């Protein structure tokens, strides 16, 4: 027996029957809250979406939509959650439910609670600005999200629904519902909740059914624990580990939660380095950097779905050691370094030296990634190319990060990161050499693209053939070049 509790829809509930590996979705449904549905149990469909109260900027709270099927319920100890049942009832529908009904945005209804939660997350987004109330100065027009065609006139960002699938209604009525949402009424309790601080992390240590779940109070306790228990598995957003638990039946004897550690949640912009805390979610990084690193600003919207980005962390993406993670190619191009922390202190490792083999890294079991450091100044020409079967919410077949400097028509520095073409993410060093010191023109780029085509050792799998992967590498450099030519013509016009 343990004393874990979570506030669901305003009511405190003991987490009866939970083990270290029970997902929030299973626990909610077993508790009778069957609004959240299971479609896939691997973060792909959004039928399970729920809202979690997370720390907002300026000390308030945000309602963040996440996949309940991936989050261990124990990670919610002391936290607040809202499910579709908590949004409204048949007698008193929530505005998102009302609009979905009016627009005909629900047929079988299986996906609807998940859509309602994702929509509510966007409905309560503090910086959602209706375009009518938006000062459309020239300065604002340039790259401003409010003018994005995927934003409604009410400022609703359709990408908020990128992690929700509907099998039978079709998306137009759902979009129509989203675009007619107004702003929360004065007596809206969830809106009012945003002005108070989010629940603080609650140190947790419980064991059930042979599995132990620990949320240490601080970084020092975490580092001592992973030093003393080499079999401990770290969990941050659980968007990767959760899939292993659900689909591959992974049951680690000790899970150590780190996503709420303050020491891993800072973002500092200095004169010669930007340091990003490993436990910041991808959505938080997107929002807090606000375009300061254009390469990441280009990458982040292409990373999974909003539901996954709301929970998945940058440290988790590097912690997997995966050769097809999206951040490594971009971070390699940015010349990033990792800060690895252990109870002996910290060490800094070049990301290029971090990966040693398929899902193998130099990180020792007693270490965790505390932060990612990106040196300044940034290269002037940067781009992220993700080649995947779908535009959004898909794993890359091939990904490339480019960071180049061109002065007086000559390439003065080139860093290219690759993913999906070898057992590890890697730098395209031969291509970098083929570019550096050469004129930035079509002849150089053609020659360098044929070198790029030969980088790595791409293999064929269900995502892409090795030939396709090689071809895409070379094409990406040609595409980058043509984009820079178009942009320079636009500037001189
Ligand atoms: C539907 C879906 C779509 C996805 N799409 C993409 C995509 O487009 N691109 C992409 O790159 N990935 C994608 N992913 C994978 C996943 O979301 C990312 O890898 C994410 O960044 C993992 O972060 P997390 O915090 O959830 O990691 P977790 O699942 O918590 O952890 C993952 C691994 O990293 C370790 N770890 C976590 N934090 C640290 C740390 N600070 N130090 C050391 N080790 C750590 C854990 O022990 C674990 O082994 C997708 C996943 C799903 C389910
Ligand atoms: S059940 Fe499909 S995303 Fe959770
Ligand atoms: S209404 Fe049936 S799946 Fe969306």
Coordinates of C-alpha atoms and ligand atoms in Angstrom, one line a residue:
X1 CA 0.0 0.0 0.0
X2 CA 1.3 3.5 -0.7
X3 CA -0.1 7.0 -0.3
X4 CA 0.3 8.4 -3.8
X5 CA -2.5 10.8 -4.8
X6 CA -3.4 12.8 -7.9
X7 CA -6.1 15.5 -8.3
X8 CA -8.3 14.5 -11.2
X9 CA -11.0 16.9 -12.4
X10 CA -10.7 18.8 -9.1
X11 CA -11.0 15.7 -6.8
X12 CA -8.1 14.2 -5.0
X13 CA -7.8 10.4 -5.7
X14 CA -5.4 7.9 -4.1
X15 CA -3.6 5.9 -6.8
X16 CA -5.0 2.6 -5.7
X17 CA -3.7 -0.4 -7.6
X18 CA -0.9 1.5 -9.4
X19 CA 2.5 -0.1 -9.9
X20 CA 5.7 1.6 -11.1
X21 CA 4.7 0.8 -14.7
X22 CA 1.0 1.5 -14.7
X23 CA 0.2 4.2 -17.3
X24 CA -2.0 7.1 -16.4
X25 CA -4.5 5.9 -19.1
X26 CA -4.8 2.4 -17.6
X27 CA -5.2 3.9 -14.1
X28 CA -7.8 6.5 -15.2
X29 CA -9.9 3.9 -17.0
X30 CA -9.6 1.4 -14.1
X31 CA -10.8 4.2 -11.8
X32 CA -14.0 4.5 -13.9
X33 CA -12.8 7.6 -15.9
X34 CA -13.3 5.9 -19.3
X35 CA -13.5 9.1 -21.3
X36 CA -9.8 8.8 -22.3
X37 CA -9.6 6.0 -24.8
X38 CA -6.8 3.6 -25.9
X39 CA -6.3 3.6 -29.6
X40 CA -2.7 2.6 -30.0
X41 CA -0.9 2.8 -26.6
X42 CA 2.1 4.2 -28.3
X43 CA 1.5 8.0 -28.6
X44 CA 0.3 7.9 -32.2
X45 CA -3.4 8.6 -32.1
X46 CA -4.2 11.0 -29.2
X47 CA -7.4 9.2 -28.1
X48 CA -5.9 9.1 -24.6
X49 CA -5.1 12.8 -24.4
X50 CA -5.5 14.5 -21.0
X51 CA -4.5 17.9 -19.5
X52 CA -1.8 18.3 -16.9
X53 CA -1.2 21.4 -14.8
X54 CA 2.4 22.4 -15.6
X55 CA 4.5 25.4 -14.7
X56 CA 3.9 28.4 -16.9
X57 CA 5.9 31.5 -17.5
X58 CA 5.8 34.2 -14.8
X59 CA 4.9 31.6 -12.1
X60 CA 1.5 30.6 -13.3
X61 CA 0.1 27.3 -14.6
X62 CA -0.5 26.0 -18.1
X63 CA -2.9 23.3 -19.1
X64 CA -0.7 21.0 -21.2
X65 CA -2.2 18.2 -23.3
X66 CA -0.2 15.0 -23.2
X67 CA -0.6 11.3 -24.1
X68 CA -2.0 9.5 -21.0
X69 CA -0.9 6.2 -22.5
X70 CA 2.8 7.0 -22.2
X71 CA 3.0 8.7 -18.8
X72 CA 3.5 6.5 -15.7
X73 CA 0.7 7.4 -13.3
X74 CA 3.2 7.5 -10.5
X75 CA 4.9 10.5 -12.2
X76 CA 1.6 12.4 -11.5
X77 CA 1.9 12.0 -7.7
X78 CA 0.8 15.3 -6.2
X79 CA -0.1 16.7 -9.6
X80 CA -3.4 17.9 -11.2
X81 CA -5.0 16.4 -14.2
X82 CA -8.1 17.1 -16.2
X83 CA -9.8 14.6 -18.5
X84 CA -12.7 15.0 -20.9
X85 CA -15.1 14.3 -18.1
X86 CA -13.6 17.2 -16.1
X87 CA -14.1 19.7 -19.0
X88 CA -17.8 19.4 -19.1
X89 CA -20.9 17.2 -18.8
X90 CA -23.8 16.4 -21.1
X91 CA -25.8 19.1 -19.2
X92 CA -23.0 21.7 -19.2
X93 CA -20.7 21.2 -22.2
X94 CA -17.3 22.9 -22.2
X95 CA -16.9 25.3 -25.1
X96 CA -14.7 22.9 -27.0
X97 CA -17.2 20.1 -26.6
X98 CA -20.0 22.5 -27.6
X99 CA -18.2 23.6 -30.7
X100 CA -17.3 20.1 -31.7
X101 CA -21.0 19.1 -31.5
X102 CA -22.2 22.2 -33.4
X103 CA -19.7 21.7 -36.2
X104 CA -20.4 18.0 -36.6
X105 CA -16.9 17.2 -35.4
X106 CA -17.8 13.8 -33.9
X107 CA -19.3 10.7 -35.4
X108 CA -18.4 7.4 -33.6
X109 CA -16.9 9.6 -30.9
X110 CA -13.9 7.4 -30.1
X111 CA -11.4 10.1 -30.8
X112 CA -13.5 13.0 -29.4
X113 CA -12.4 13.1 -25.8
X114 CA -8.8 13.2 -27.0
X115 CA -9.5 16.0 -29.5
X116 CA -11.4 17.9 -26.8
X117 CA -8.4 17.8 -24.4
X118 CA -5.9 18.9 -27.1
X119 CA -8.3 21.6 -28.2
X120 CA -8.8 22.7 -24.6
X121 CA -5.0 22.9 -24.1
X122 CA -4.9 25.4 -27.1
X123 CA -8.1 27.2 -25.9
X124 CA -6.3 28.0 -22.6
X125 CA -3.0 28.9 -24.1
X126 CA -2.1 32.2 -22.5
X127 CA -0.5 33.8 -25.6
X128 CA -3.2 32.8 -28.1
X129 CA -4.1 36.0 -29.9
X130 CA -7.1 36.4 -32.2
X131 CA -5.9 37.9 -35.5
X132 CA -8.4 40.7 -35.2
X133 CA -6.8 41.9 -32.0
X134 CA -3.3 41.5 -33.4
X135 CA -1.2 44.5 -34.3
X136 CA -0.3 43.6 -37.9
X137 CA 2.7 45.8 -38.3
X138 CA 5.3 44.9 -41.0
X139 CA 7.6 43.7 -38.3
X140 CA 5.0 41.3 -37.0
X141 CA 4.1 40.0 -40.4
X142 CA 7.6 38.5 -40.9
X143 CA 7.4 34.9 -39.6
X144 CA 4.7 35.7 -37.1
X145 CA 2.6 32.6 -36.1
X146 CA -0.6 34.6 -36.0
X147 CA -0.3 35.0 -39.8
X148 CA 0.5 31.3 -40.3
X149 CA -2.2 29.7 -42.6
X150 CA -2.5 27.0 -40.0
X151 CA -3.8 29.5 -37.4
X152 CA -7.5 30.3 -37.2
X153 CA -8.9 33.9 -37.0
X154 CA -9.2 33.2 -33.3
X155 CA -5.4 32.5 -33.1
X156 CA -6.0 28.7 -32.7
X157 CA -2.9 26.9 -33.8
X158 CA -4.1 23.8 -35.7
X159 CA -0.8 22.1 -34.9
X160 CA -2.2 21.6 -31.4
X161 CA -4.2 18.8 -32.9
X162 CA -1.3 17.2 -34.9
X163 CA -1.2 14.2 -32.5
X164 CA -4.9 13.4 -32.7
X165 CA -6.3 11.1 -35.4
X166 CA -9.9 10.7 -36.4
X167 CA -10.9 7.7 -38.4
X168 CA -14.5 8.6 -39.5
X169 CA -15.4 12.3 -39.2
X170 CA -12.8 13.9 -41.4
X171 CA -10.8 16.9 -40.1
X172 CA -12.6 19.8 -41.7
X173 CA -15.5 19.9 -39.1
X174 CA -13.0 19.5 -36.3
X175 CA -11.0 22.4 -37.7
X176 CA -14.2 24.5 -38.0
X177 CA -15.0 23.8 -34.4
X178 CA -11.5 24.9 -33.3
X179 CA -11.6 28.1 -35.4
X180 CA -14.9 29.2 -33.9
X181 CA -13.7 28.9 -30.3
X182 CA -13.8 32.2 -28.4
X183 CA -11.9 33.1 -25.2
X184 CA -12.6 31.6 -21.8
X185 CA -15.5 33.3 -19.8
X186 CA -14.7 35.2 -16.6
X187 CA -16.1 32.3 -14.4
X188 CA -14.1 29.6 -16.2
X189 CA -12.4 27.7 -13.4
X190 CA -9.6 26.2 -15.5
X191 CA -8.8 29.6 -16.9
X192 CA -8.7 31.0 -13.4
X193 CA -6.4 28.2 -12.2
X194 CA -3.7 29.5 -14.6
X195 CA -3.0 32.5 -12.4
X196 CA -1.9 30.3 -9.5
X197 CA 1.4 28.3 -9.4
X198 CA 1.5 24.7 -10.7
X199 CA 1.7 21.9 -8.2
X200 CA 5.3 21.5 -7.0
X201 CA 7.1 18.1 -7.5
X202 CA 6.5 15.6 -4.8
X203 CA 9.4 13.3 -3.8
X204 CA 8.2 9.8 -4.3
X205 CA 9.5 6.3 -3.5
X206 CA 7.2 3.4 -3.8
X207 CA 7.4 -0.2 -4.8
X208 CA 4.7 -2.5 -6.0
X209 CA 4.7 -5.8 -7.9
X210 CA 8.5 -6.0 -8.0
X211 CA 8.9 -2.5 -9.6
X212 CA 10.1 0.6 -7.7
X213 CA 9.4 4.2 -8.8
X214 CA 11.4 7.0 -7.3
X215 CA 11.2 10.8 -7.8
X216 CA 14.3 12.1 -5.8
X217 CA 14.0 15.5 -4.1
X218 CA 16.9 17.0 -6.0
X219 CA 19.8 16.4 -8.4
X220 CA 22.3 15.3 -5.7
X221 CA 19.9 12.6 -4.4
X222 CA 19.3 11.5 -8.0
X223 CA 23.0 11.2 -8.7
X224 CA 23.6 9.3 -5.5
X225 CA 20.8 6.9 -6.4
X226 CA 22.0 6.2 -9.9
X227 CA 25.5 5.7 -8.5
X228 CA 24.3 3.1 -6.0
X229 CA 21.8 1.4 -8.3
X230 CA 23.5 0.8 -11.6
X231 CA 20.3 -0.9 -13.0
X232 CA 18.2 2.3 -12.5
X233 CA 16.4 3.5 -15.6
X234 CA 15.9 7.3 -15.9
X235 CA 12.6 8.5 -17.1
X236 CA 11.8 12.1 -18.2
X237 CA 8.8 12.6 -20.5
X238 CA 8.4 8.8 -21.0
X239 CA 7.4 9.3 -24.7
X240 CA 10.1 6.8 -25.6
X241 CA 10.2 4.6 -22.5
X242 CA 6.4 4.5 -22.4
X243 CA 6.4 2.8 -25.8
X244 CA 8.8 0.2 -24.6
X245 CA 6.7 -0.5 -21.5
X246 CA 3.5 -0.8 -23.4
X247 CA 4.6 -2.5 -26.7
X248 CA 7.7 -4.3 -25.7
X249 CA 6.7 -5.2 -22.1
X250 CA 9.8 -3.6 -20.6
X251 CA 9.7 -3.7 -16.8
X252 CA 12.7 -2.0 -15.2
X253 CA 13.1 -2.9 -11.5
X254 CA 13.9 0.8 -10.7
X255 CA 12.6 3.8 -12.5
X256 CA 14.0 7.2 -11.5
X257 CA 11.9 10.3 -12.6
X258 CA 14.0 13.4 -13.5
X259 CA 11.7 15.6 -15.5
X260 CA 10.8 17.9 -12.7
X261 CA 14.4 18.5 -11.4
X262 CA 15.0 22.2 -11.3
X263 CA 18.7 21.7 -12.1
X264 CA 17.6 20.2 -15.5
X265 CA 15.0 22.8 -16.3
X266 CA 17.0 26.0 -16.8
X267 CA 17.5 27.8 -20.1
X268 CA 20.3 30.4 -20.1
X269 CA 21.4 32.6 -23.0
X270 CA 24.9 33.9 -22.4
X271 CA 27.4 35.8 -24.6
X272 CA 29.1 32.8 -25.9
X273 CA 26.8 29.9 -25.1
X274 CA 23.2 28.9 -24.9
X275 CA 22.5 26.3 -22.2
X276 CA 19.3 24.2 -22.5
X277 CA 18.3 22.1 -19.5
X278 CA 17.9 18.4 -20.5
X279 CA 14.5 18.0 -18.8
X280 CA 12.8 20.9 -20.7
X281 CA 10.1 19.6 -22.9
X282 CA 10.5 20.3 -26.6
X283 CA 7.4 22.6 -26.5
X284 CA 9.0 24.6 -23.7
X285 CA 12.3 24.9 -25.6
X286 CA 10.3 26.0 -28.7
X287 CA 8.5 28.7 -26.7
X288 CA 11.4 29.9 -24.5
X289 CA 13.9 30.2 -27.4
X290 CA 11.3 32.0 -29.5
X291 CA 13.4 31.6 -32.7
X292 CA 16.7 32.5 -31.1
X293 CA 18.3 29.4 -32.7
X294 CA 16.7 29.3 -36.2
X295 CA 17.9 25.7 -36.8
X296 CA 15.9 24.5 -33.8
X297 CA 13.0 26.7 -34.7
X298 CA 12.9 24.9 -38.0
X299 CA 13.3 21.5 -36.5
X300 CA 10.9 21.6 -33.5
X301 CA 7.6 21.9 -35.4
X302 CA 8.6 18.8 -37.4
X303 CA 9.3 16.8 -34.3
X304 CA 6.4 14.3 -33.6
X305 CA 3.2 16.0 -32.6
X306 CA 2.3 18.7 -30.1
X307 CA 1.2 16.0 -27.6
X308 CA 4.6 14.3 -27.8
X309 CA 6.5 17.6 -27.8
X310 CA 4.5 18.7 -24.7
X311 CA 6.0 15.9 -22.7
X312 CA 9.1 14.6 -24.5
X313 CA 12.4 16.2 -23.5
X314 CA 15.6 17.1 -25.3
X315 CA 17.6 15.0 -22.8
X316 CA 15.4 12.0 -23.5
X317 CA 16.0 12.4 -27.2
X318 CA 19.7 12.1 -26.7
X319 CA 19.3 9.6 -23.8
X320 CA 17.9 7.0 -26.2
X321 CA 21.1 7.1 -28.2
X322 CA 18.9 6.5 -31.3
X323 CA 20.4 6.9 -34.8
X324 CA 17.1 8.4 -36.0
X325 CA 16.4 11.0 -33.3
X326 CA 15.8 14.4 -34.7
X327 CA 17.8 16.6 -32.4
X328 CA 21.2 15.0 -32.9
X329 CA 21.7 16.1 -36.6
X330 CA 20.7 19.7 -35.7
X331 CA 22.8 19.7 -32.5
X332 CA 25.8 18.2 -34.4
X333 CA 25.6 21.0 -36.9
X334 CA 25.4 23.6 -34.1
X335 CA 28.6 22.1 -32.5
X336 CA 26.7 21.2 -29.3
X337 CA 28.3 19.8 -26.2
X338 CA 26.6 17.8 -23.5
X339 CA 27.0 18.3 -19.8
X340 CA 27.1 14.9 -18.1
X341 CA 26.6 15.0 -14.4
X342 CA 27.5 12.3 -11.8
X343 CA 28.1 12.3 -8.1
X344 CA 31.8 12.9 -8.9
X345 CA 30.9 16.2 -10.7
X346 CA 30.3 17.3 -14.2
X347 CA 32.1 16.7 -17.5
X348 CA 31.5 18.2 -20.9
X349 CA 31.4 16.0 -24.0
X350 CA 31.3 17.1 -27.6
X351 CA 28.1 15.6 -29.1
X352 CA 30.2 14.3 -32.0
X353 CA 32.1 12.2 -29.5
X354 CA 29.0 11.1 -27.5
X355 CA 27.6 8.3 -29.8
X356 CA 29.8 5.2 -29.9
X357 CA 27.6 2.6 -31.5
X358 CA 24.0 1.6 -32.1
X359 CA 22.2 3.0 -29.1
X360 CA 25.6 3.2 -27.3
X361 CA 27.1 6.3 -25.9
X362 CA 30.0 7.4 -23.6
X363 CA 27.5 8.2 -20.9
X364 CA 28.2 5.9 -17.8
X365 CA 25.2 4.4 -15.9
X366 CA 26.0 6.7 -13.0
X367 CA 25.6 9.8 -15.2
X368 CA 22.7 11.8 -16.6
X369 CA 22.6 14.5 -19.2
X370 CA 22.1 17.7 -17.2
X371 CA 22.2 20.2 -20.1
X372 CA 23.1 20.8 -23.7
X373 CA 25.4 23.7 -24.6
X374 CA 25.3 25.4 -27.9
X375 CA 28.3 27.7 -28.7
X376 CA 27.7 31.2 -30.0
X377 CA 27.8 32.9 -32.5
X378 CA 25.6 30.7 -34.6
X379 CA 26.4 30.0 -38.2
X380 CA 24.6 32.3 -40.6
X381 CA 23.2 29.7 -43.0
X382 CA 21.3 26.9 -41.1
X383 CA 18.7 24.5 -42.1
X384 CA 17.0 21.3 -40.9
X385 CA 15.8 18.8 -43.5
X386 CA 13.6 15.9 -42.3
X387 CA 12.7 13.3 -44.9
X388 CA 9.8 11.1 -43.6
X389 CA 6.8 9.4 -44.9
X390 CA 4.4 12.0 -43.4
X391 CA 4.9 15.7 -43.0
X392 CA 4.1 15.6 -39.3
X393 CA 4.1 13.1 -36.5
X394 CA 6.6 10.7 -38.2
X395 CA 10.0 9.4 -37.4
X396 CA 12.7 10.5 -39.9
X397 CA 14.0 8.2 -42.7
X398 CA 16.8 10.7 -43.1
X399 CA 17.5 14.0 -41.3
X400 CA 20.1 16.6 -41.9
X401 CA 21.2 19.7 -40.0
X402 CA 23.3 22.3 -41.9
X403 CA 25.3 25.1 -40.4
X404 CA 27.5 27.1 -42.8
X405 CA 29.2 30.4 -43.0
X406 CA 29.9 32.1 -46.3
X407 CA 32.0 35.2 -46.5
X408 CA 32.7 37.1 -49.7
X409 CA 31.3 34.1 -51.6
X410 CA 33.6 31.6 -50.0
X411 CA 32.5 28.9 -47.5
X412 CA 34.5 29.6 -44.4
X413 CA 33.0 26.9 -42.2
X414 CA 30.6 24.0 -42.7
X415 CA 29.1 21.6 -40.2
X416 CA 26.6 19.0 -41.3
X417 CA 24.9 16.5 -39.0
X418 CA 23.2 13.4 -40.3
X419 CA 20.7 11.0 -38.9
X420 CA 19.2 7.8 -40.3
X421 CA 22.3 6.8 -42.4
X422 CA 24.4 4.8 -39.9
X423 CA 24.3 3.1 -36.5
X424 CA 24.8 6.5 -34.9
X425 CA 24.1 10.1 -35.8
X426 CA 27.3 11.5 -37.4
X427 CA 29.0 14.5 -38.9
X428 CA 29.4 14.5 -42.7
X429 CA 33.1 15.4 -42.4
X430 CA 34.1 14.5 -46.0
X431 CA 31.3 16.8 -47.3
X432 CA 32.3 19.5 -44.9
X433 CA 35.9 19.3 -46.2
X434 CA 34.6 19.4 -49.8
X435 CA 32.8 22.7 -49.1
X436 CA 35.2 24.6 -46.8
X437 CA 37.4 27.1 -48.6
X438 CA 35.4 26.7 -51.8
X439 CA 33.2 29.2 -53.5
X440 CA 29.5 28.8 -52.6
X441 CA 28.3 28.1 -56.1
X442 CA 26.6 25.4 -58.0
X443 CA 29.8 23.6 -59.1
X444 CA 31.0 23.3 -55.5
X445 CA 27.6 22.2 -54.3
X446 CA 27.2 19.6 -57.0
X447 CA 30.6 18.1 -56.2
X448 CA 29.9 18.2 -52.5
X449 CA 26.5 16.6 -52.9
X450 CA 28.0 13.6 -54.6
X451 CA 30.4 13.3 -51.6
X452 CA 27.4 13.7 -49.3
X453 CA 25.6 10.8 -51.1
X454 CA 28.5 8.5 -50.1
X455 CA 28.5 9.5 -46.4
X456 CA 27.4 7.0 -43.7
X457 CA 26.3 3.4 -44.3
X458 CA 22.6 3.7 -44.9
X459 CA 20.6 0.5 -44.7
X460 CA 17.2 -0.5 -46.2
X461 CA 14.3 -1.0 -43.8
X462 CA 10.5 -0.4 -43.8
X463 CA 11.0 3.3 -43.8
X464 CA 13.3 3.7 -46.8
X465 CA 15.9 1.8 -49.0
X466 CA 19.6 2.5 -48.7
X467 CA 19.6 4.0 -52.2
X468 CA 16.8 6.4 -51.4
X469 CA 18.5 7.5 -48.2
X470 CA 21.8 8.2 -50.1
X471 CA 19.9 10.1 -52.8
X472 CA 18.1 12.2 -50.3
X473 CA 21.4 13.2 -48.7
X474 CA 22.8 14.7 -51.9
X475 CA 19.5 16.3 -52.8
X476 CA 19.2 18.1 -49.4
X477 CA 22.4 20.0 -50.1
X478 CA 21.3 21.0 -53.6
X479 CA 18.0 22.1 -52.0
X480 CA 19.8 24.2 -49.3
X481 CA 21.9 25.9 -52.0
X482 CA 18.9 26.7 -54.2
X483 CA 17.1 28.2 -51.1
X484 CA 20.0 30.4 -50.3
X485 CA 20.1 31.6 -53.9
X486 CA 16.3 32.4 -53.9
X487 CA 16.6 34.2 -50.5
X488 CA 19.6 36.3 -51.7
X489 CA 17.6 37.3 -54.8
X490 CA 14.7 38.2 -52.6
X491 CA 16.9 40.4 -50.4
X492 CA 18.5 42.2 -53.3
X493 CA 15.1 42.7 -55.1
Ligands
LIG1 C1 4.3 8.9 -31.5 C2 5.8 9.3 -31.4 C3 6.4 10.1 -32.3 C4 7.7 10.4 -32.1 N1 8.3 11.2 -33.0 C5 9.6 11.5 -32.9 C6 10.2 12.4 -33.9 O1 9.6 12.9 -34.8 N2 11.6 12.6 -33.7 C7 12.3 12.1 -32.7 O2 13.5 12.3 -32.6 N3 11.7 11.3 -31.8 C8 10.4 11.0 -31.8 N4 9.8 10.2 -30.9 C9 10.6 9.7 -29.8 C10 10.6 10.5 -28.4 O3 9.4 11.2 -28.3 C11 11.8 11.4 -28.3 O4 13.0 10.6 -28.3 C12 11.8 12.2 -27.0 O5 12.7 13.3 -27.1 C13 12.1 11.4 -25.8 O6 12.1 12.2 -24.6 P1 11.5 11.7 -23.3 O7 11.7 12.8 -22.3 O8 10.1 11.3 -23.5 O9 12.4 10.4 -23.0 P2 12.0 9.2 -22.0 O10 11.1 8.3 -22.7 O11 11.7 9.6 -20.7 O12 13.5 8.5 -22.0 C14 14.1 8.0 -23.2 C15 15.5 7.4 -22.8 O13 16.4 8.5 -22.5 C16 16.9 8.3 -21.1 N5 16.9 9.6 -20.6 C17 15.9 10.5 -20.4 N6 16.4 11.7 -20.0 C18 17.7 11.5 -19.8 C19 18.7 12.4 -19.3 N7 18.5 13.7 -18.9 N8 20.0 11.9 -19.3 C20 20.2 10.7 -19.7 N9 19.3 9.8 -20.1 C21 18.0 10.2 -20.2 C22 15.9 7.4 -20.5 O14 16.5 6.6 -19.5 C23 15.4 6.5 -21.6 O15 16.4 5.5 -21.9 C24 8.5 9.9 -31.0 C25 7.8 9.1 -30.1 C26 6.5 8.8 -30.2 C27 5.8 7.9 -29.2
LIG2 S1 -3.7 5.6 -27.1 FE1 -3.0 6.3 -29.0 S2 -1.8 8.0 -28.3 FE2 -2.4 7.1 -26.5
LIG3 S1 -15.3 10.4 -34.7 FE1 -14.9 8.4 -35.1 S2 -12.7 8.3 -34.9 FE2 -13.2 10.4 -34.8

